Amino acid sequence: MNNSKLEEVITILRSIREISKILKDQNISVVLTTGSYIAPIAAVVSKILKAKFFIQEQNIYAGLGNKSSAVFAKTIFTSFEDTQNINKRKLKHVGPIVNTTLSRKNIVSLGVQTIGFVGGSQGSEEINNYVEQFLN
């Protein structure tokens, strides 16, 4: 293992220790990750905290973070029925995480408001279509 890889491992271990220390007294019972490089860290932290661990996979092809963390997960919620590259026994298809019932009547006009949209990769087209419909 070269020096930079060793430094990365040390940084990850420090992150796990610091996050666990911060959350230790917060009575955390559930940890949910949506993937990326934080997923394995979230998996280990959930074990340290003795919290239930869940994954939400937004894409049809699971990324490395969720794939490697799936062994720790109680359930993996998916946007697509046939999500690939992940432990199939733990999958629960829930569809995309999009509030399709949101309309202008739900928005109070008290000035400037910020609405956040989170999505990407294979799930982004559906989210983009909903956003476009909403804005129209």
mmCIF file of C-alpha atoms in Angstrom:
data_model
loop_
_atom_site.group_PDB
_atom_site.id
_atom_site.type_symbol
_atom_site.label_atom_id
_atom_site.label_comp_id
_atom_site.label_asym_id
_atom_site.label_seq_id
_atom_site.Cartn_x
_atom_site.Cartn_y
_atom_site.Cartn_z
ATOM 1 C CA MET A 1 0.000 0.000 0.000
ATOM 2 C CA ASN A 2 1.516 3.317 -1.029
ATOM 3 C CA ASN A 3 1.563 6.392 1.204
ATOM 4 C CA SER A 4 -1.457 8.135 -0.362
ATOM 5 C CA LYS A 5 -3.638 5.023 0.005
ATOM 6 C CA LEU A 6 -2.555 4.637 3.629
ATOM 7 C CA GLU A 7 -3.380 8.302 4.248
ATOM 8 C CA GLU A 8 -6.851 7.760 2.711
ATOM 9 C CA VAL A 9 -7.517 4.766 4.981
ATOM 10 C CA ILE A 10 -6.392 6.774 8.022
ATOM 11 C CA THR A 11 -8.663 9.661 7.002
ATOM 12 C CA ILE A 12 -11.638 7.303 6.632
ATOM 13 C CA LEU A 13 -10.970 5.711 10.030
ATOM 14 C CA ARG A 14 -10.710 9.152 11.634
ATOM 15 C CA SER A 15 -13.980 10.164 9.982
ATOM 16 C CA ILE A 16 -15.711 7.071 11.350
ATOM 17 C CA ARG A 17 -14.339 7.786 14.825
ATOM 18 C CA GLU A 18 -15.351 11.473 14.754
ATOM 19 C CA ILE A 19 -18.831 10.872 13.346
ATOM 20 C CA SER A 20 -19.466 8.100 15.876
ATOM 21 C CA LYS A 21 -18.274 10.327 18.716
ATOM 22 C CA ILE A 22 -20.583 13.176 17.631
ATOM 23 C CA LEU A 23 -23.623 10.891 17.231
ATOM 24 C CA LYS A 24 -22.991 8.629 20.238
ATOM 25 C CA ASP A 25 -25.177 10.631 22.645
ATOM 26 C CA GLN A 26 -27.827 11.503 20.054
ATOM 27 C CA ASN A 27 -29.834 8.278 20.504
ATOM 28 C CA ILE A 28 -29.591 7.423 16.781
ATOM 29 C CA SER A 29 -31.666 4.342 15.968
ATOM 30 C CA VAL A 30 -31.697 4.489 12.153
ATOM 31 C CA VAL A 31 -29.055 5.398 9.575
ATOM 32 C CA LEU A 32 -30.104 5.896 5.938
ATOM 33 C CA THR A 33 -27.690 6.481 3.086
ATOM 34 C CA THR A 34 -28.306 7.292 -0.549
ATOM 35 C CA GLY A 35 -24.913 6.031 -1.582
ATOM 36 C CA SER A 36 -21.717 7.470 -2.917
ATOM 37 C CA TYR A 37 -18.481 7.257 -0.997
ATOM 38 C CA ILE A 38 -20.168 8.008 2.338
ATOM 39 C CA ALA A 39 -22.232 4.775 2.244
ATOM 40 C CA PRO A 40 -19.533 2.447 3.646
ATOM 41 C CA ILE A 41 -18.768 4.976 6.390
ATOM 42 C CA ALA A 42 -22.484 5.207 7.226
ATOM 43 C CA ALA A 43 -22.646 1.394 7.356
ATOM 44 C CA VAL A 44 -19.780 1.138 9.837
ATOM 45 C CA VAL A 45 -21.110 4.022 11.948
ATOM 46 C CA SER A 46 -24.536 2.339 12.098
ATOM 47 C CA LYS A 47 -22.879 -0.812 13.476
ATOM 48 C CA ILE A 48 -20.936 1.157 16.075
ATOM 49 C CA LEU A 49 -24.156 2.924 17.145
ATOM 50 C CA LYS A 50 -26.159 -0.329 16.979
ATOM 51 C CA ALA A 51 -28.607 1.449 14.667
ATOM 52 C CA LYS A 52 -30.660 -0.097 11.868
ATOM 53 C CA PHE A 53 -29.034 0.607 8.513
ATOM 54 C CA PHE A 54 -30.986 1.259 5.315
ATOM 55 C CA ILE A 55 -29.945 2.164 1.782
ATOM 56 C CA GLN A 56 -31.892 4.080 -0.856
ATOM 57 C CA GLU A 57 -30.652 3.366 -4.391
ATOM 58 C CA GLN A 58 -31.953 5.949 -6.859
ATOM 59 C CA ASN A 59 -30.383 4.413 -9.966
ATOM 60 C CA ILE A 60 -31.110 1.278 -11.951
ATOM 61 C CA TYR A 61 -27.468 0.226 -11.595
ATOM 62 C CA ALA A 62 -26.245 0.472 -8.007
ATOM 63 C CA GLY A 63 -23.019 2.318 -7.437
ATOM 64 C CA LEU A 64 -19.977 0.969 -5.643
ATOM 65 C CA GLY A 65 -20.776 2.714 -2.335
ATOM 66 C CA ASN A 66 -24.221 1.144 -2.008
ATOM 67 C CA LYS A 67 -23.072 -2.190 -3.402
ATOM 68 C CA SER A 68 -20.278 -2.507 -0.856
ATOM 69 C CA SER A 69 -22.529 -1.371 2.006
ATOM 70 C CA ALA A 70 -25.440 -3.658 1.121
ATOM 71 C CA VAL A 71 -24.114 -6.473 3.293
ATOM 72 C CA PHE A 72 -24.839 -4.307 6.375
ATOM 73 C CA ALA A 73 -28.264 -3.069 5.261
ATOM 74 C CA LYS A 74 -31.526 -4.320 6.679
ATOM 75 C CA THR A 75 -33.366 -3.172 3.532
ATOM 76 C CA ILE A 76 -32.366 -1.521 0.256
ATOM 77 C CA PHE A 77 -35.101 0.754 -1.086
ATOM 78 C CA THR A 78 -35.015 1.143 -4.859
ATOM 79 C CA SER A 79 -36.459 3.528 -7.411
ATOM 80 C CA PHE A 80 -36.430 0.903 -10.160
ATOM 81 C CA GLU A 81 -38.009 -2.548 -9.964
ATOM 82 C CA ASP A 82 -35.033 -4.261 -11.571
ATOM 83 C CA THR A 83 -32.147 -2.526 -9.824
ATOM 84 C CA GLN A 84 -28.909 -4.262 -10.768
ATOM 85 C CA ASN A 85 -25.480 -4.769 -9.224
ATOM 86 C CA ILE A 86 -26.727 -5.140 -5.620
ATOM 87 C CA ASN A 87 -27.981 -7.798 -3.175
ATOM 88 C CA LYS A 88 -31.426 -8.729 -4.599
ATOM 89 C CA ARG A 89 -32.715 -10.415 -1.411
ATOM 90 C CA LYS A 90 -32.802 -7.125 0.469
ATOM 91 C CA LEU A 91 -34.440 -5.016 -2.263
ATOM 92 C CA LYS A 92 -37.762 -3.293 -1.717
ATOM 93 C CA HIS A 93 -39.026 -1.359 -4.715
ATOM 94 C CA VAL A 94 -40.622 1.915 -3.592
ATOM 95 C CA GLY A 95 -40.359 3.925 -6.795
ATOM 96 C CA PRO A 96 -38.656 7.267 -7.196
ATOM 97 C CA ILE A 97 -38.559 9.561 -4.188
ATOM 98 C CA VAL A 98 -40.568 12.334 -5.776
ATOM 99 C CA ASN A 99 -43.607 14.109 -4.381
ATOM 100 C CA THR A 100 -45.843 14.031 -7.457
ATOM 101 C CA THR A 101 -48.782 15.610 -5.594
ATOM 102 C CA LEU A 102 -47.035 18.935 -4.955
ATOM 103 C CA SER A 103 -48.867 21.807 -6.604
ATOM 104 C CA ARG A 104 -48.871 25.582 -6.449
ATOM 105 C CA LYS A 105 -51.629 25.567 -3.790
ATOM 106 C CA ASN A 106 -49.114 23.880 -1.434
ATOM 107 C CA ILE A 107 -46.762 26.829 -1.688
ATOM 108 C CA VAL A 108 -47.414 29.833 0.509
ATOM 109 C CA SER A 109 -46.365 33.032 -1.186
ATOM 110 C CA LEU A 110 -44.447 34.774 1.547
ATOM 111 C CA GLY A 111 -41.618 35.962 -0.607
ATOM 112 C CA VAL A 112 -38.663 34.049 -1.987
ATOM 113 C CA GLN A 113 -38.732 30.307 -1.494
ATOM 114 C CA THR A 114 -36.157 27.656 -2.232
ATOM 115 C CA ILE A 115 -37.117 24.234 -3.509
ATOM 116 C CA GLY A 116 -34.412 21.588 -3.670
ATOM 117 C CA PHE A 117 -34.309 18.759 -6.171
ATOM 118 C CA VAL A 118 -31.944 15.868 -5.561
ATOM 119 C CA GLY A 119 -31.249 13.295 -8.227
ATOM 120 C CA GLY A 120 -28.787 12.242 -10.783
ATOM 121 C CA SER A 121 -27.526 9.576 -13.079
ATOM 122 C CA GLN A 122 -30.217 7.208 -14.389
ATOM 123 C CA GLY A 123 -32.933 8.655 -12.116
ATOM 124 C CA SER A 124 -32.477 12.240 -13.241
ATOM 125 C CA GLU A 125 -34.637 12.147 -16.371
ATOM 126 C CA GLU A 126 -37.789 11.334 -14.413
ATOM 127 C CA ILE A 127 -37.018 14.001 -11.818
ATOM 128 C CA ASN A 128 -36.274 16.559 -14.532
ATOM 129 C CA ASN A 129 -39.643 15.810 -16.180
ATOM 130 C CA TYR A 130 -41.526 16.336 -12.897
ATOM 131 C CA VAL A 131 -39.669 19.592 -12.255
ATOM 132 C CA GLU A 132 -40.483 20.844 -15.747
ATOM 133 C CA GLN A 133 -44.170 19.974 -15.317
ATOM 134 C CA PHE A 134 -44.202 21.688 -11.912
ATOM 135 C CA LEU A 135 -42.556 24.860 -13.175
ATOM 136 C CA ASN A 136 -44.970 25.093 -16.095
#
